[in-house]
Coordinates of C-alpha atoms and ligand atoms in Angstrom, one line a residue:
M25 CA 5.8 2.5 -12.2
K26 CA 9.8 1.7 -12.4
N27 CA 10.3 4.2 -9.2
V28 CA 7.7 2.0 -6.7
L29 CA 8.3 -0.6 -4.8
C30 CA 5.1 -1.1 -3.3
A31 CA 2.6 -0.6 -0.7
K32 CA 3.6 -1.1 2.6
C33 CA 1.0 -1.4 5.8
V34 CA 2.3 1.3 8.7
K35 CA 0.4 -0.9 11.2
C36 CA 1.6 -4.6 10.3
G37 CA 4.0 -4.3 7.4
K38 CA 2.1 -6.3 4.7
T39 CA 2.5 -5.2 1.3
Y40 CA 0.7 -4.6 -2.0
A41 CA 1.5 -4.7 -5.2
A42 CA 0.7 -0.8 -6.0
T43 CA -2.1 -0.4 -7.9
P44 CA -4.0 2.4 -8.9
N45 CA -7.2 1.6 -6.7
L46 CA -5.5 0.6 -3.0
T47 CA -7.0 1.6 -0.7
N48 CA -6.6 0.3 3.3
C49 CA -5.0 -2.6 4.4
A50 CA -6.6 -5.7 4.4
C51 CA -5.8 -4.5 8.8
G52 CA -7.6 -1.6 8.5
G53 CA -3.8 0.3 8.5
I54 CA -3.0 3.4 6.2
L55 CA -0.8 2.0 3.0
D56 CA 2.7 4.0 2.4
I57 CA 4.2 4.0 -1.0
V58 CA 7.4 2.8 -0.6
Y59 CA 10.1 3.7 -3.5
D60 CA 13.2 2.6 -5.2
Y61 CA 15.9 5.4 -4.1
E62 CA 18.4 4.0 -6.1
Y63 CA 16.2 4.4 -9.7
I64 CA 15.6 7.4 -8.2
K65 CA 18.8 9.2 -7.8
Q66 CA 19.9 7.7 -10.7
N67 CA 17.0 9.5 -13.1
L68 CA 16.9 12.7 -11.1
T69 CA 19.3 15.4 -10.8
K70 CA 18.8 19.0 -9.3
E71 CA 20.1 20.2 -12.6
K72 CA 17.2 18.1 -14.8
L73 CA 14.5 19.8 -12.1
K74 CA 15.7 23.2 -13.6
S75 CA 14.1 22.7 -17.1
R76 CA 10.5 21.8 -15.9
P77 CA 7.3 23.2 -15.6
H78 CA 6.6 25.1 -13.1
T79 CA 3.9 22.1 -11.6
M80 CA 4.1 19.4 -9.0
W81 CA 4.4 17.3 -11.9
R82 CA 8.6 18.8 -11.8
Y83 CA 9.7 15.9 -9.5
R84 CA 7.9 12.8 -11.4
E85 CA 10.5 10.5 -10.6
L86 CA 9.6 11.2 -6.0
L87 CA 5.4 10.7 -7.3
P88 CA 3.3 7.6 -8.1
V89 CA 2.4 7.5 -11.3
E90 CA 2.9 5.7 -14.8
E91 CA 5.1 7.5 -17.5
S92 CA 2.5 7.4 -20.0
T93 CA 0.5 9.2 -17.3
P94 CA -0.1 12.4 -18.7
D95 CA 0.2 15.8 -16.2
T96 CA -3.2 17.0 -15.2
P97 CA -4.5 20.3 -16.8
L98 CA -4.8 22.6 -14.0
R99 CA -1.5 24.2 -12.9
V100 CA -0.7 23.1 -9.4
G101 CA 2.0 23.7 -7.3
W102 CA 5.0 26.3 -7.2
S103 CA 2.9 28.4 -5.2
P104 CA 4.9 31.5 -3.9
L105 CA 7.6 31.3 -1.1
Y106 CA 8.4 34.6 0.5
E107 CA 10.2 36.1 2.6
A108 CA 8.9 37.5 5.4
D109 CA 10.9 39.5 7.1
R110 CA 8.7 42.0 8.6
L111 CA 6.7 39.5 10.4
G112 CA 9.7 37.5 11.3
E113 CA 11.3 40.2 12.8
L114 CA 8.0 41.0 15.0
L115 CA 8.3 37.4 16.0
G116 CA 11.4 37.6 16.7
V117 CA 13.1 34.9 15.0
K118 CA 16.1 34.6 12.9
K119 CA 14.2 33.7 8.9
L120 CA 10.7 33.5 8.2
W121 CA 9.0 32.2 5.1
I122 CA 5.6 32.1 3.7
K123 CA 4.2 29.8 1.6
D124 CA 1.4 31.0 -0.3
D125 CA -0.3 28.0 -1.2
G126 CA -3.4 29.4 -1.6
Q127 CA -2.5 30.6 -4.3
N128 CA -3.2 26.9 -6.5
P129 CA -6.1 27.0 -8.7
T130 CA -8.7 26.4 -6.3
A131 CA -7.5 28.1 -3.9
S132 CA -5.8 25.1 -0.9
L133 CA -3.2 23.2 -0.9
K134 CA -6.0 20.0 -1.5
D135 CA -4.8 21.0 -5.1
R136 CA -1.8 18.7 -4.7
A137 CA -3.9 15.5 -3.5
S138 CA -6.6 15.9 -5.7
A139 CA -4.6 16.1 -8.6
M140 CA -3.2 13.3 -8.1
A141 CA -6.6 11.3 -7.2
V142 CA -7.4 12.5 -11.5
A143 CA -3.8 10.9 -12.0
K144 CA -4.8 7.4 -10.6
A145 CA -8.6 7.2 -11.4
Q146 CA -7.8 8.4 -14.7
E147 CA -5.1 5.2 -14.3
A148 CA -7.5 3.2 -13.2
G149 CA -9.8 4.1 -16.5
A150 CA -12.4 5.3 -13.4
K151 CA -15.0 7.9 -14.8
I152 CA -16.3 8.9 -11.8
I153 CA -14.6 10.4 -8.2
A154 CA -15.7 10.8 -4.9
C155 CA -14.8 12.2 -1.9
S156 CA -16.4 13.5 1.3
S157 CA -14.1 16.3 2.9
T158 CA -14.0 19.4 5.0
G159 CA -14.6 21.1 2.0
N160 CA -10.9 22.0 0.0
A161 CA -10.8 18.3 -0.8
A162 CA -14.1 19.4 -2.1
S163 CA -13.4 22.0 -4.2
S164 CA -10.1 20.8 -5.4
L165 CA -11.3 17.9 -6.8
A166 CA -14.3 19.0 -8.2
G167 CA -11.8 21.8 -9.6
N168 CA -9.2 19.6 -11.2
A169 CA -11.9 16.7 -12.0
A170 CA -13.6 19.2 -14.7
A171 CA -10.3 20.3 -16.4
A172 CA -10.2 16.2 -16.7
G173 CA -13.6 15.8 -17.9
L174 CA -14.7 13.3 -15.1
R175 CA -17.5 13.4 -12.9
T176 CA -17.8 14.4 -9.1
F177 CA -20.1 13.2 -6.4
I178 CA -18.9 15.3 -3.2
F179 CA -20.0 14.8 0.1
V180 CA -19.8 18.1 2.5
P181 CA -20.6 18.6 5.7
E182 CA -23.9 20.6 6.6
R183 CA -21.3 23.4 7.5
A184 CA -18.8 24.2 4.4
P185 CA -18.3 27.3 4.3
K186 CA -19.8 29.1 1.0
G187 CA -17.1 30.0 -0.6
K188 CA -16.4 26.1 -0.7
V189 CA -19.9 25.2 -1.8
A190 CA -19.8 28.0 -4.9
Q191 CA -16.9 26.3 -6.1
L192 CA -18.2 23.3 -6.1
M193 CA -21.6 24.1 -7.7
T194 CA -19.5 26.6 -10.4
F195 CA -17.0 23.3 -11.4
G196 CA -20.1 20.8 -11.6
A197 CA -19.9 18.2 -8.9
N198 CA -23.0 16.0 -7.9
V199 CA -23.1 17.6 -4.1
I200 CA -25.1 16.5 -0.4
S201 CA -24.6 18.3 1.9
V202 CA -25.0 16.4 4.6
Q203 CA -26.7 17.0 7.9
G204 CA -24.2 15.9 10.2
N205 CA -20.8 16.8 11.1
Y206 CA -17.6 15.6 9.3
E207 CA -17.7 12.1 10.8
E208 CA -21.1 11.7 9.8
T209 CA -20.5 13.0 6.0
F210 CA -17.6 11.0 6.4
E211 CA -19.2 7.4 6.7
L212 CA -22.5 8.3 3.6
S213 CA -19.4 8.8 1.1
K214 CA -17.9 5.7 2.2
K215 CA -21.1 3.8 1.9
A216 CA -21.8 5.2 -1.7
I217 CA -18.5 4.5 -2.6
D218 CA -19.0 1.3 -2.1
K219 CA -22.2 0.6 -3.6
W220 CA -21.1 2.5 -6.7
G221 CA -17.7 1.5 -6.7
W222 CA -16.5 5.3 -8.2
Y223 CA -12.9 6.1 -7.6
N224 CA -12.4 7.0 -4.1
R225 CA -10.5 10.2 -3.4
N226 CA -10.8 10.1 0.4
A227 CA -8.0 11.1 2.2
A228 CA -5.8 8.1 4.4
I229 CA -7.6 5.7 2.6
N230 CA -6.1 6.6 -0.7
P231 CA -2.7 6.3 -0.1
Y232 CA -1.5 8.4 -2.9
L233 CA -3.5 11.5 -1.9
S234 CA -0.7 12.3 0.5
E235 CA 2.2 11.7 -2.4
G236 CA 0.5 14.2 -3.8
K237 CA 0.7 16.8 -0.5
K238 CA 4.9 16.2 -0.1
T239 CA 5.0 18.7 -3.5
V240 CA 4.7 21.0 -0.9
S241 CA 7.8 20.7 1.1
L242 CA 9.4 18.9 -1.9
E243 CA 9.1 22.8 -3.8
I244 CA 9.9 24.6 -0.5
A245 CA 13.9 23.0 -0.7
E246 CA 13.7 23.6 -3.9
Q247 CA 12.8 27.2 -2.8
L248 CA 15.1 27.7 -0.8
D249 CA 18.1 25.9 -2.7
W250 CA 17.9 22.6 -1.0
K251 CA 19.0 24.6 2.6
M252 CA 16.3 23.5 4.9
P253 CA 15.5 25.2 7.5
D254 CA 15.3 24.6 11.0
Y255 CA 11.1 24.4 11.7
L256 CA 8.2 24.2 9.0
A257 CA 5.0 24.8 10.2
I258 CA 1.5 23.4 9.1
S259 CA -2.2 22.6 10.4
V260 CA -3.6 19.3 10.9
G261 CA -6.4 18.3 10.4
D262 CA -6.6 14.7 8.9
G263 CA -2.5 14.2 9.4
C264 CA -2.4 13.7 5.7
T265 CA -0.3 17.2 4.7
I266 CA 1.8 16.5 7.4
A267 CA 3.3 13.3 7.1
G268 CA 2.9 13.7 3.4
V269 CA 5.3 17.2 4.2
W270 CA 7.5 14.9 6.0
K271 CA 7.2 12.0 3.2
G272 CA 8.1 14.5 0.6
L273 CA 11.4 15.8 3.1
K274 CA 12.5 12.2 3.4
D275 CA 12.6 11.2 -0.4
L276 CA 14.9 14.3 -0.3
Y277 CA 16.7 13.7 2.3
A278 CA 17.2 9.5 0.8
I279 CA 18.6 10.7 -2.3
G280 CA 20.7 13.5 -1.3
F281 CA 19.2 16.2 -1.9
I282 CA 19.4 17.4 1.2
D283 CA 21.7 17.2 4.4
K284 CA 19.0 17.6 6.7
L285 CA 15.3 17.5 8.3
P286 CA 13.4 20.6 9.7
R287 CA 11.2 19.8 12.9
L288 CA 7.5 19.9 12.7
I289 CA 5.0 21.9 13.5
S290 CA 1.9 20.3 14.6
A291 CA -0.8 22.9 15.0
Q292 CA -4.3 22.7 15.8
A293 CA -6.7 24.5 17.2
E294 CA -7.1 24.6 20.9
G295 CA -11.5 23.2 19.8
C296 CA -10.2 20.5 18.0
H297 CA -7.3 18.5 18.5
P298 CA -7.4 14.8 19.2
I299 CA -3.7 14.3 16.9
N300 CA -1.9 17.5 19.2
R301 CA -3.3 15.6 22.1
A302 CA -2.0 12.4 21.0
I303 CA 1.5 14.0 21.4
A304 CA 1.2 16.0 24.6
E305 CA 0.0 13.1 26.8
N306 CA 2.1 10.5 24.9
K307 CA -0.5 8.1 23.7
P308 CA -2.6 6.4 21.6
W309 CA -5.3 8.9 19.7
A310 CA -8.7 9.1 20.8
P311 CA -12.0 11.2 18.5
M312 CA -12.6 14.8 19.9
E313 CA -15.4 17.2 19.1
E314 CA -15.6 19.9 16.5
N315 CA -15.3 23.0 18.3
T316 CA -14.0 25.9 16.5
L317 CA -14.2 27.9 13.1
A318 CA -11.0 26.8 11.0
D319 CA -13.6 24.3 9.3
S320 CA -10.7 22.4 7.2
I321 CA -9.4 21.9 10.2
A322 CA -12.1 20.4 12.4
V323 CA -11.5 16.6 11.6
G324 CA -12.8 15.0 15.3
V325 CA -11.3 11.4 13.8
P326 CA -8.7 12.1 12.2
R327 CA -7.8 9.6 9.5
N328 CA -4.6 9.7 9.0
A329 CA -3.5 10.0 12.7
D330 CA -1.1 6.4 12.4
K331 CA 1.3 8.6 9.7
A332 CA 0.4 11.8 11.4
L333 CA 1.6 11.1 14.8
M334 CA 4.9 8.9 13.4
A335 CA 5.4 12.3 11.5
I336 CA 5.7 14.6 14.3
R337 CA 7.5 11.7 16.7
E338 CA 10.1 10.8 13.7
S339 CA 10.7 14.4 13.5
N340 CA 11.3 15.3 17.0
G341 CA 8.7 17.9 16.2
I342 CA 6.4 20.1 18.3
A343 CA 2.7 20.5 18.9
V344 CA 0.9 23.5 19.5
N345 CA -3.1 24.5 19.8
V346 CA -4.2 28.2 19.3
T347 CA -7.5 29.5 20.2
D348 CA -9.8 30.7 17.2
E349 CA -8.9 34.2 19.0
E350 CA -5.1 33.5 18.1
I351 CA -6.2 32.2 14.6
M352 CA -8.0 34.9 13.4
A353 CA -5.2 37.3 14.9
A354 CA -2.9 35.3 12.9
Q355 CA -4.9 35.9 9.7
K356 CA -4.8 39.6 10.2
L357 CA -1.4 39.4 11.2
L358 CA -0.3 37.4 7.9
G359 CA -2.5 39.9 6.2
T360 CA -0.7 43.7 7.1
T361 CA 2.4 42.3 7.2
C362 CA 3.2 40.0 4.1
G363 CA -0.1 40.2 2.0
V364 CA -0.9 37.0 2.3
F365 CA -4.4 36.3 3.4
G366 CA -4.9 33.1 4.2
E367 CA -8.3 31.2 5.0
P368 CA -8.3 30.2 9.4
A369 CA -6.7 26.6 8.7
G370 CA -4.7 28.4 6.5
V371 CA -3.1 30.9 8.6
T372 CA -3.4 27.9 11.7
G373 CA 0.5 26.9 11.6
T374 CA 1.4 30.6 11.6
A375 CA -1.1 31.3 14.9
G376 CA 0.8 28.2 16.4
L377 CA 4.0 29.7 15.1
K378 CA 3.3 32.8 16.7
K379 CA 2.8 31.0 19.9
L380 CA 5.6 29.0 20.8
C381 CA 7.6 32.7 19.9
E382 CA 5.6 33.9 22.3
Q383 CA 6.6 30.9 24.6
G384 CA 10.2 31.6 24.2
I385 CA 10.1 27.7 22.2
I386 CA 11.1 29.6 19.1
G387 CA 13.4 33.0 18.9
K388 CA 16.6 34.3 17.1
D389 CA 18.5 31.7 16.0
D390 CA 15.7 29.7 14.5
T391 CA 14.9 29.4 11.0
V392 CA 11.1 28.2 10.1
V393 CA 8.9 28.0 7.1
S394 CA 5.6 28.4 7.6
V395 CA 3.3 27.2 5.7
V396 CA -0.9 28.7 4.5
T397 CA -2.5 25.9 3.1
G398 CA -6.0 27.8 1.9
N399 CA -7.4 30.8 0.6
G400 CA -8.8 34.1 2.9
L401 CA -11.5 34.6 0.0
K402 CA -12.9 31.0 0.6
D403 CA -14.2 31.7 4.4
V404 CA -15.2 35.8 4.1
A405 CA -17.8 35.4 6.4
N406 CA -15.0 34.9 9.3
A407 CA -12.4 37.8 8.1
I408 CA -15.2 40.2 8.3
K409 CA -16.5 38.8 12.1
F410 CA -12.7 40.4 12.8
C411 CA -11.2 42.6 10.7
G412 CA -12.9 45.6 11.8
E413 CA -15.1 47.9 9.6
P414 CA -14.0 50.5 7.4
M415 CA -14.6 54.2 7.9
K416 CA -18.3 55.3 6.4
L417 CA -18.2 58.1 5.0
P418 CA -20.9 60.4 2.6
N419 CA -18.8 62.0 -0.4
D420 CA -17.6 64.8 2.0
L421 CA -13.9 66.0 2.0
D422 CA -14.5 67.5 5.0
A423 CA -16.1 65.1 6.4
L424 CA -13.4 62.9 5.4
V425 CA -10.4 65.4 7.0
A426 CA -12.3 65.0 10.1
E427 CA -13.0 61.6 10.2
I428 CA -9.1 61.1 9.4
G429 CA -7.8 63.5 12.5
K430 CA -10.2 61.9 14.8
R431 CA -8.3 58.3 13.9
G432 CA -5.2 60.0 14.2
L433 CA -3.9 58.2 10.5
K434 CA -1.1 59.5 8.9
T435 CA -1.5 61.1 5.3
E436 CA 1.8 61.3 4.5
Ligands
PLP695 C1 -6.9 20.2 4.7 C2 -6.3 21.5 5.5 C3 -5.8 21.4 6.1 C4 -5.3 20.2 6.9 O1 -4.6 18.9 6.2 P1 -5.3 17.9 7.2 O2 -4.5 16.5 5.9 O3 -6.4 17.4 7.3 O4 -4.1 17.6 8.4 C5 -4.7 22.8 6.8 N1 -5.7 23.8 6.1 C6 -6.6 23.2 5.0 C7 -6.9 24.8 4.0 C8 -6.8 22.5 4.8 O5 -7.8 22.7 3.4
ZN696 ZN1 -2.1 -4.0 7.3

């Protein structure tokens, strides 16, 4: 890879050649891909991007893949960035955009990491990829691998919502539903990967995955014509997404595509916020219980805490925790004001933003992008519980007239 110099441990600084099978450093630290920004500057221009396909692979020069590695088959990336003027006005900010990453092929931002995993597994000559996941890493890996003709072994905790499990089974994955929490699921996947030597798509362990996830911020920048907002809100579980988002922004800054770095808003659930607790108390992170209905961010032992904490601190970011009720209220608010349906973890960034607006920390002078990281159809059970019941009536116009009158609904 002409654009990549090496992989470097974020803990001890040791460097490694960027081979496709890289995992953690010998010291246990997480590796970070180091780019040759001079080379990239000479080979990538804003003009060149204009004629490229609308997928994450349009940013090849900024991605750790060989020039000869093909684009993965599914259309991952280039999700819409909506101007959310009504919601922005309601929250009281100067300008708000919603990046709907639930529009990816398997309906979450995780497709960006899984497409990268498939590309790297192909470079490694692997036939089988494995991962453990709270759900979306699993379904995105199963889908992207199926499209590329690779097989998968997937470990999910037993509480994974049905929508995600249905995706896995439909994509033909070998699915192991582990009787335990995410931590135990992760441990079993690790043992199995060690035993059979499968390609490892576990987030944080595989340093290429957050490079895939960073394409969300590359896109946001390009969609905003390289004029960056003041804040970027994102929900946080393992911490790979927020670390990736920050990496993408720093890449663009390094090659001179943007001249401002937004502050990150790290949104976690009140019932599980080990990363935000470390920020708030300015201490190393410690495990926490996984007590939230936002299953994709119910991560008590975050696998990428080091990189995530660095990203939040470096960006002078803000950590905000929201209750499950606040998450579900944000889901409805996004639905009613933007027509965007996010899963609970998907809307947690927006819930955090709303809270910061109410607290007066963010306000009328601020511009914000909030990323919706997963689609609401993945978890309809919680949505139905919180969004209310429809009017239930017989086929009788008089009854309808009466009901509409009773509710005081406007009919014109
Ligand atoms: C995985 C996931 C997140 C959090 O990403 P991390 O890398 O685990 O921090 C947020 N939202 C959704 C929908 C996810 O699937
Ligand atoms: Zn190290």
